[in-house]
Amino acid sequence: MMYNSTRSSDVLVTSAQAITRGIAGDGGLFVPDSFPPLTRFDFMELQKKDYASRAAFILSKYLTDFSYDEIVECTALAYNNNSFVSESVAPLCPLDDRLYMLELWHGPTCAFKDMALQIMPHLMCKSATKTLNGKSIVILVATSGDTGKAALEGFKDADKTRIIVFYPEDGVSPMQKLQMTTQEGVNVAVYGIRGNFDDAQSGVKAIFTDTDVSKQLDSNDMVLSSANSINIGRLLPQIIYYISAYCDLINKGKIKQGDSINIVVPTGNFGNILAAYYALKMGLPVNRLICASNRNRVLTDFINSGVYDKNRSFYTTSSPSMDILVSSNLERLLYHLSDNDSSEIRRLMEQLNKNGCYCVSDSVKSRINSLFEAGSCDDNETAMTINDVYKQYGYLCDPHTAVAVNVYKQYLNKSGDSSATVIASTASPYKFSYSVLQALGEKASKTDDFENMEKLHQLTGCEIPKTLKAISGKPIRFTDVCNAVDMKNVVFKTLNIDGQ
Ligand SMILES: *Cc1c(COP(=O)(O)O)cnc(C)c1O
């Protein structure tokens, strides 16, 4: 298996190269040159395995320049009961006989980003050994709240690695901010930026394609990489849990091999739902992929109209990890759906850069609509959904997951589609105690999130994750804030490089 850039057909690299580089030199994203098919027999074998072994099997189809032993080493280090509180790593929790929550937040930082970022540092380390001749890696991360912490936890104190995280100063939840500013580790740095996630993400992308940066780092024996979902090493591990959930549904006797399911994903940067599309391309029987947005409904409008237009107001919502107007991974979907037409992708991305919008061809539009549904809801509807789901099912969900439930109910009312449905539950409700308490009609403290957690626990009896509780006593290590335009200098300063 080799990897292409979405923006030029002559780039061809191994998975180890794609993972260490993070993004292609032409600004494109690395994509696999084909989708390895899963046979009926493969599914039967996968049903018998635990999560780590399913992971090894699926990853081995993509990481063909890794030995099977190397992959098993990585999956065993990542998917065990030290890192994940749940026995089955990503458990399915039934709401009723057709509707299932796929809980992706039992890792150390209580959001789905752990599913990839617990294994990615191990994949990165092995990739570096294959490709970097002893150079060290500098991981740059732009975060809308959850990736930052998950990447810091994954990469802290990793050998020959530095990690620098940028988050929007006023765009993350109090708990998300505390998780990052109290981060331990000798190789980590965390900065707030004055701006939103899109500013942080375009700042990081600009640094990646800045030849001055790569030269300066090179002369210091360093290379840049990314832990954002622009890195294919983030995306591939996310395929695993959709296939694993399907196997679990069969094992529970809820579906038969070959039955189609719906998958609903609360979406921001389009990484998580793209992984579901990759699973579909490998042969996972999927009826509809349902893309759920908050009030920043750029993806809903795109899927329903074929026009991507980021020229609109940006809203700060109760689901901050989805407050995004430029969804990077959509570029990968468009590449696949336009039959790998990299010059078309280059044209669309130039338009996005220049005018902030683009329109896809009729054939791409109809392919999108043959697979995807899309919908959105605002903060009020999100809060009502948290309350309804708690009342109806006794299930406590976070605001991101609630957006997905709301959009699924809209789809169900419209379509009457009774296929078994898996909703990606992307964060622990305790990461967003303030919003969740308010949604349940309770008073919440604006200043003390630990008080909110305790109150939510008293009210519902749901267990507070240990890792969130533990933050309460930790000293704050990182308080620096910078402008988005200064990110390059901040990187140089953090690495002790004289950028002038
Ligand atoms: C990152 C995140 C999302 C959005 O996922 P994408 O892959 O960016 O679409 C949704 N919910 C939570 C809790 C997240 O952390």
XYZ file of C-alpha atoms and ligand atoms in Angstrom:
515
model
C 0.000 0.000 0.000
C 1.353 3.412 -0.973
C 0.051 6.901 -0.228
C -0.668 9.761 -2.649
C -1.136 13.460 -2.080
C -4.667 14.743 -2.755
C -3.087 17.613 -4.736
C -0.641 15.885 -7.084
C -0.581 12.476 -8.679
C 3.224 12.121 -8.762
C 3.697 12.002 -4.967
C 3.978 8.396 -3.793
C 5.200 7.536 -0.283
C 5.110 4.660 2.216
C 2.904 4.770 5.301
C 5.923 5.474 7.515
C 6.812 8.468 5.341
C 3.226 9.714 5.312
C 2.986 9.471 9.110
C 6.278 11.244 9.832
C 5.578 14.029 7.330
C 1.964 14.606 8.400
C 1.093 16.697 5.346
C 2.405 16.556 1.760
C 4.856 19.218 0.585
C 2.254 20.584 -1.869
C -0.167 21.255 0.995
C -2.256 18.180 0.101
C -3.216 15.355 2.443
C -1.904 11.812 2.173
C -4.465 9.198 1.107
C -4.136 5.417 0.635
C -3.898 4.416 -3.045
C -6.649 1.794 -2.549
C -9.062 0.429 0.058
C -8.164 -3.083 1.234
C -11.321 -5.227 1.045
C -12.584 -7.187 4.048
C -14.070 -10.542 3.084
C -16.927 -12.368 4.790
C -14.288 -14.662 6.238
C -12.326 -11.661 7.605
C -15.458 -10.463 9.405
C -15.960 -13.921 10.911
C -12.368 -13.908 12.160
C -12.648 -10.360 13.505
C -15.768 -11.251 15.499
C -13.706 -13.673 17.599
C -10.974 -11.144 18.461
C -10.597 -8.487 21.148
C -10.214 -4.799 20.279
C -6.402 -4.774 20.139
C -6.320 -7.801 17.818
C -9.023 -6.354 15.571
C -6.920 -3.195 15.440
C -3.779 -5.084 14.452
C -5.621 -6.937 11.697
C -7.123 -3.791 10.177
C -3.984 -1.645 10.494
C -1.852 -4.359 8.879
C -3.852 -3.851 5.659
C -2.700 -0.217 5.506
C 0.752 -0.237 7.135
C 2.322 -2.670 4.689
C 5.829 -1.330 5.379
C 5.451 -2.401 9.045
C 5.894 -6.017 10.137
C 2.890 -7.678 11.778
C 4.923 -7.931 15.003
C 5.593 -4.195 14.983
C 1.895 -3.473 14.577
C 0.916 -5.875 17.357
C 3.452 -4.168 19.633
C 1.767 -0.817 18.963
C -1.822 -2.032 19.375
C -0.958 -3.849 22.623
C 0.668 -0.708 24.060
C -2.333 1.424 23.089
C -5.478 -0.629 23.578
C -5.186 -2.119 27.056
C -6.935 -1.640 30.358
C -4.254 0.673 31.733
C -5.117 3.275 29.110
C -8.796 2.493 28.646
C -11.155 2.184 31.580
C -13.605 -0.029 29.685
C -12.803 -3.719 29.289
C -13.818 -3.659 25.628
C -12.029 -0.300 24.907
C -14.919 1.093 22.809
C -18.148 -0.351 24.284
C -21.565 -0.213 22.626
C -24.289 0.991 24.946
C -27.875 0.285 23.754
C -30.496 3.038 24.044
C -33.138 0.747 22.568
C -33.107 -2.346 20.385
C -32.039 -0.464 17.226
C -30.036 2.470 18.578
C -26.536 2.163 20.046
C -24.050 4.584 21.551
C -20.486 3.738 20.534
C -18.616 5.142 23.535
C -15.253 6.375 22.349
C -14.273 8.270 25.505
C -12.928 5.710 27.956
C -9.306 6.708 27.305
C -7.099 8.972 29.453
C -8.497 12.325 28.238
C -12.195 11.301 28.045
C -12.764 12.162 24.361
C -12.664 10.064 21.192
C -9.309 11.551 20.175
C -7.649 9.017 22.506
C -8.761 6.185 20.209
C -6.157 7.354 17.678
C -3.749 9.332 19.826
C -3.000 6.478 22.202
C -1.553 4.465 19.313
C -0.247 7.177 17.017
C 2.899 8.014 19.063
C 3.946 4.364 18.809
C 3.310 4.338 15.053
C 5.202 7.636 14.774
C 8.173 6.304 16.705
C 8.449 3.206 14.486
C 7.940 5.332 11.365
C 10.734 7.679 12.476
C 13.110 4.753 12.909
C 12.323 3.689 9.333
C 12.647 7.106 7.708
C 14.384 9.787 9.773
C 17.976 8.675 10.454
C 17.966 9.765 14.081
C 16.414 13.204 13.624
C 13.941 14.296 16.224
C 10.284 15.119 15.542
C 8.463 18.329 16.378
C 4.703 17.744 16.549
C 2.590 20.845 15.928
C -1.052 20.681 16.951
C -3.962 23.039 16.423
C -6.828 22.046 18.687
C -10.490 22.871 19.105
C -10.178 21.422 22.616
C -9.817 17.656 22.648
C -7.018 16.845 20.196
C -4.571 19.018 22.145
C -4.911 17.149 25.401
C -5.063 13.726 23.773
C -1.910 14.463 21.746
C -0.095 15.819 24.835
C -0.953 12.659 26.786
C 0.077 10.439 23.885
C 3.393 12.157 23.147
C 4.509 13.348 26.608
C 8.086 12.269 27.385
C 8.279 10.306 24.112
C 11.841 9.829 22.942
C 13.255 12.372 20.422
C 9.931 14.181 20.256
C 8.737 17.687 21.091
C 5.092 18.659 21.019
C 3.647 22.184 20.751
C -0.110 22.767 21.048
C -2.091 25.873 20.048
C -5.691 26.299 21.254
C -8.180 29.187 20.804
C -7.897 31.126 24.077
C -11.644 31.657 24.454
C -12.886 28.709 22.394
C -12.552 25.666 24.660
C -14.456 24.426 27.727
C -13.013 25.212 31.206
C -12.121 21.545 31.714
C -10.502 21.273 28.289
C -8.352 24.316 29.081
C -7.312 23.001 32.503
C -6.449 19.624 31.031
C -3.970 21.315 28.703
C -2.526 24.033 30.948
C -1.706 21.498 33.687
C -0.069 19.011 31.281
C 2.993 17.213 32.627
C 6.035 16.154 30.617
C 9.452 17.611 29.723
C 8.869 17.818 25.958
C 5.513 19.640 25.905
C 4.459 23.263 25.342
C 0.955 24.771 25.241
C -0.125 28.195 23.938
C -3.454 29.968 23.723
C -3.979 32.008 20.573
C -6.121 35.081 20.074
C -8.472 33.716 17.423
C -10.584 30.648 16.725
C -9.715 27.086 15.749
C -9.610 27.919 12.045
C -6.945 30.572 12.765
C -4.923 28.021 14.726
C -5.297 25.366 12.024
C -4.343 27.640 9.144
C -1.393 28.928 11.202
C -0.138 25.384 11.673
C -0.704 24.532 7.994
C 1.254 27.661 6.972
C 4.200 26.651 9.158
C 4.172 23.210 7.528
C 4.569 24.608 4.024
C 7.062 27.344 5.042
C 10.438 26.409 3.539
C 12.266 28.727 5.954
C 10.882 26.694 8.860
C 11.852 23.357 7.349
C 15.388 24.647 6.608
C 15.901 26.011 10.131
C 14.613 22.810 11.687
C 16.646 20.647 9.348
C 19.879 22.367 10.375
C 18.946 21.541 13.974
C 18.287 17.882 13.109
C 14.553 18.248 13.549
C 11.526 17.608 11.316
C 7.942 18.766 11.672
C 4.957 16.497 11.917
C 1.304 16.767 12.846
C -0.976 14.994 15.302
C -4.096 16.558 13.781
C -6.405 14.461 11.662
C -4.619 15.810 8.596
C -2.109 13.070 9.557
C -3.128 9.719 8.062
C -1.750 8.091 11.244
C -4.694 9.669 13.083
C -7.279 8.575 10.579
C -6.427 4.893 10.133
C -6.905 3.912 13.809
C -10.349 5.538 13.692
C -11.530 3.004 11.093
C -11.120 0.228 13.641
C -13.962 1.103 16.011
C -16.634 1.195 13.319
C -15.719 -2.297 12.168
C -15.365 -3.416 15.777
C -18.839 -2.056 16.622
C -20.308 -4.008 13.700
C -18.683 -7.208 14.995
C -20.067 -6.511 18.478
C -23.587 -6.051 17.077
C -23.313 -9.429 15.358
C -21.948 -11.048 18.516
C -24.865 -9.623 20.508
C -27.272 -11.099 17.954
C -28.638 -7.669 17.008
C -27.755 -7.921 13.315
C -26.661 -10.627 10.879
C -23.501 -10.490 8.766
C -24.340 -8.372 5.726
C -27.068 -6.258 7.389
C -26.557 -2.537 6.770
C -26.276 -0.105 9.659
C -26.476 3.690 9.881
C -23.575 5.583 11.417
C -24.117 9.024 12.953
C -21.104 11.223 13.698
C -20.937 14.640 15.383
C -18.590 16.359 12.977
C -16.059 19.192 12.986
C -12.928 18.573 10.952
C -14.582 15.639 9.112
C -11.979 13.157 10.399
C -14.186 10.842 12.402
C -16.877 10.495 9.748
C -14.258 10.097 7.015
C -12.928 7.064 8.919
C -16.469 5.628 8.769
C -16.424 6.202 5.001
C -13.082 4.350 4.796
C -14.675 1.447 6.717
C -17.545 1.472 4.205
C -15.061 1.411 1.304
C -13.425 -1.659 2.889
C -16.765 -3.447 2.830
C -18.526 -2.501 6.066
C -22.253 -2.677 5.225
C -23.450 0.906 5.752
C -26.825 2.272 4.758
C -26.379 5.996 5.558
C -23.491 8.041 6.948
C -25.138 10.848 8.910
C -23.078 13.995 9.416
C -24.226 16.117 12.384
C -23.183 19.764 12.853
C -23.809 22.385 15.503
C -24.737 25.962 14.586
C -21.531 26.167 12.508
C -23.400 24.226 9.834
C -21.023 24.653 6.917
C -20.918 20.880 6.295
C -24.697 20.470 6.459
C -25.107 23.178 3.855
C -22.350 21.678 1.724
C -23.763 18.159 1.743
C -27.246 19.460 0.943
C -26.213 21.952 -1.756
C -22.794 21.008 -3.183
C -21.497 24.488 -2.323
C -18.873 24.834 0.397
C -18.961 28.386 1.718
C -17.000 29.424 4.785
C -17.960 33.096 4.357
C -20.344 33.176 7.271
C -20.450 34.049 10.963
C -18.460 31.858 13.305
C -20.304 30.816 16.482
C -18.896 29.694 19.807
C -21.190 26.855 20.916
C -21.661 24.347 23.744
C -19.972 21.748 21.497
C -16.648 23.603 21.016
C -14.784 20.703 19.377
C -17.105 21.161 16.384
C -16.701 24.941 16.104
C -14.942 24.739 12.759
C -15.590 26.364 9.378
C -12.768 24.756 7.393
C -13.116 20.985 7.621
C -9.741 19.706 6.458
C -10.622 16.088 5.849
C -13.361 16.902 3.381
C -10.479 17.308 0.913
C -9.824 13.568 1.200
C -13.468 12.659 0.549
C -13.601 14.910 -2.521
C -10.423 13.305 -3.835
C -11.880 9.809 -3.536
C -15.278 10.789 -4.943
C -13.744 12.550 -7.940
C -11.862 9.362 -8.925
C -8.542 10.670 -7.570
C -8.596 13.802 -9.700
C -5.818 15.727 -7.941
C -5.881 18.675 -10.350
C -9.592 19.166 -9.591
C -8.823 19.095 -5.841
C -6.014 21.618 -6.332
C -8.486 23.878 -8.159
C -11.138 23.595 -5.407
C -8.646 24.244 -2.617
C -7.257 27.283 -4.454
C -10.801 28.632 -4.667
C -11.340 27.992 -0.984
C -8.119 29.857 -0.250
C -8.943 32.780 -2.530
C -12.722 33.186 -2.249
C -13.593 31.111 0.806
C -15.912 28.909 -1.234
C -16.167 26.312 -3.976
C -18.792 24.262 -5.769
C -18.332 20.574 -6.614
C -19.361 18.928 -9.891
C -22.791 17.324 -10.288
C -21.279 13.855 -10.306
C -19.420 14.422 -7.008
C -22.546 15.970 -5.507
C -24.691 12.980 -6.446
C -22.095 10.554 -5.104
C -22.077 12.436 -1.796
C -25.860 12.284 -1.609
C -25.904 8.568 -2.340
C -23.959 7.983 0.900
C -24.362 10.932 3.253
C -27.175 12.623 5.149
C -26.549 15.882 6.981
C -28.286 17.997 9.572
C -27.593 20.486 12.322
C -28.973 21.867 15.562
C -28.297 24.907 17.753
C -27.361 25.116 21.447
C -30.971 25.219 22.642
C -31.859 22.085 20.728
C -28.643 20.461 21.967
C -29.580 21.198 25.587
C -33.115 19.900 25.050
C -31.701 16.729 23.550
C -29.376 16.144 26.534
C -32.418 16.458 28.773
C -34.680 14.287 26.581
C -32.102 11.510 26.236
C -31.571 11.487 29.990
C -35.312 11.396 30.696
C -36.169 8.869 27.994
C -33.243 6.455 28.248
C -31.503 7.344 31.518
C -28.416 8.022 29.407
C -26.210 11.029 30.096
C -24.567 12.395 26.951
C -22.217 15.307 26.317
C -23.200 18.200 24.012
C -21.305 16.849 20.965
C -23.008 13.486 21.217
C -26.343 15.249 21.796
C -25.956 17.068 18.464
C -25.619 13.661 16.809
C -28.693 12.293 18.595
C -30.730 15.344 17.588
C -29.746 15.066 13.932
C -30.415 11.319 13.964
C -33.944 11.926 15.301
C -34.517 14.462 12.519
C -33.409 11.845 9.988
C -35.557 9.136 11.564
C -38.667 11.340 11.446
C -38.027 12.185 7.826
C -37.062 8.720 6.552
C -38.663 6.176 8.877
C -35.473 4.160 8.282
C -35.390 1.419 10.918
C -31.858 0.104 10.264
C -29.763 -0.547 13.353
C -27.907 2.687 14.062
C -24.595 3.450 15.752
C -24.047 6.950 17.127
C -20.440 7.964 17.795
C -20.452 9.155 21.411
C -17.384 11.364 21.335
C -16.847 12.726 24.857
C -17.597 12.074 28.492
C -20.399 14.348 29.748
C -18.057 15.337 32.594
C -15.811 17.177 30.175
C -18.704 19.593 29.676
C -20.310 19.554 33.123
C -21.338 23.214 32.952
C -23.437 22.810 29.785
C -24.777 19.399 30.779
C -25.933 20.589 34.221
C -27.696 23.557 32.688
C -29.331 21.316 30.111
C -30.762 19.228 32.936
C -32.256 22.390 34.411
C -29.708 22.764 37.216
C -27.629 25.757 38.256
C -23.981 25.507 37.239
C -20.935 27.373 38.542
C -19.226 29.653 36.008
C -15.894 29.444 37.837
C -15.604 26.007 39.455
C -15.948 23.088 37.063
C -15.042 20.566 39.762
C -18.054 21.695 41.738
C -20.132 21.172 38.564
C -18.736 17.659 38.128
C -19.570 16.771 41.711
C -23.085 18.153 41.356
C -23.672 16.245 38.123
C -22.489 13.094 39.863
C -24.833 13.654 42.823
C -27.694 14.195 40.417
C -27.167 11.253 38.062
C -24.970 8.765 39.886
C -22.791 8.456 36.764
C -19.167 7.897 37.650
C -16.706 10.788 37.289
C -13.645 9.732 35.252
C -10.591 9.484 37.538
C -8.349 11.411 35.164
C -10.656 14.443 35.271
C -10.923 14.358 39.053
C -7.131 14.219 39.336
C -6.653 17.555 37.559
C -8.086 19.426 40.503
C -4.829 19.494 42.499
C -2.413 20.080 39.623
C -0.416 23.304 39.164
C -0.968 25.359 36.018
C 2.188 25.224 33.905
C 1.200 27.086 30.731
C -0.290 30.576 30.589
C 1.239 32.148 27.442
C -1.068 33.549 24.776
C 0.021 34.715 21.308
C -1.418 36.112 18.083
C -2.006 33.672 15.234
C 0.481 35.559 13.034
C 3.244 35.007 15.645
C 2.899 31.228 15.784
C 6.035 30.666 13.678
C 8.179 32.747 16.055
C 6.659 30.996 19.049
C 7.673 27.657 17.530
C 11.245 28.869 16.998
C 11.427 30.266 20.529
C 10.067 27.069 22.073
C 12.685 25.039 20.203
C 15.488 27.491 21.028
C 16.049 28.198 17.356
C 17.216 31.658 16.313
C 14.719 32.280 13.512
C 16.235 35.551 12.255
C -12.941 16.368 17.704
C -14.299 16.130 18.212
C -15.396 16.052 17.357
C -15.280 16.269 15.863
O -14.542 15.252 15.240
P -13.930 15.505 13.764
O -13.104 14.309 13.486
O -13.105 16.755 13.886
O -15.072 15.679 12.834
C -16.643 15.758 17.903
N -16.801 15.594 19.233
C -15.761 15.680 20.090
C -16.016 15.507 21.549
C -14.481 15.940 19.617
O -13.453 16.023 20.471
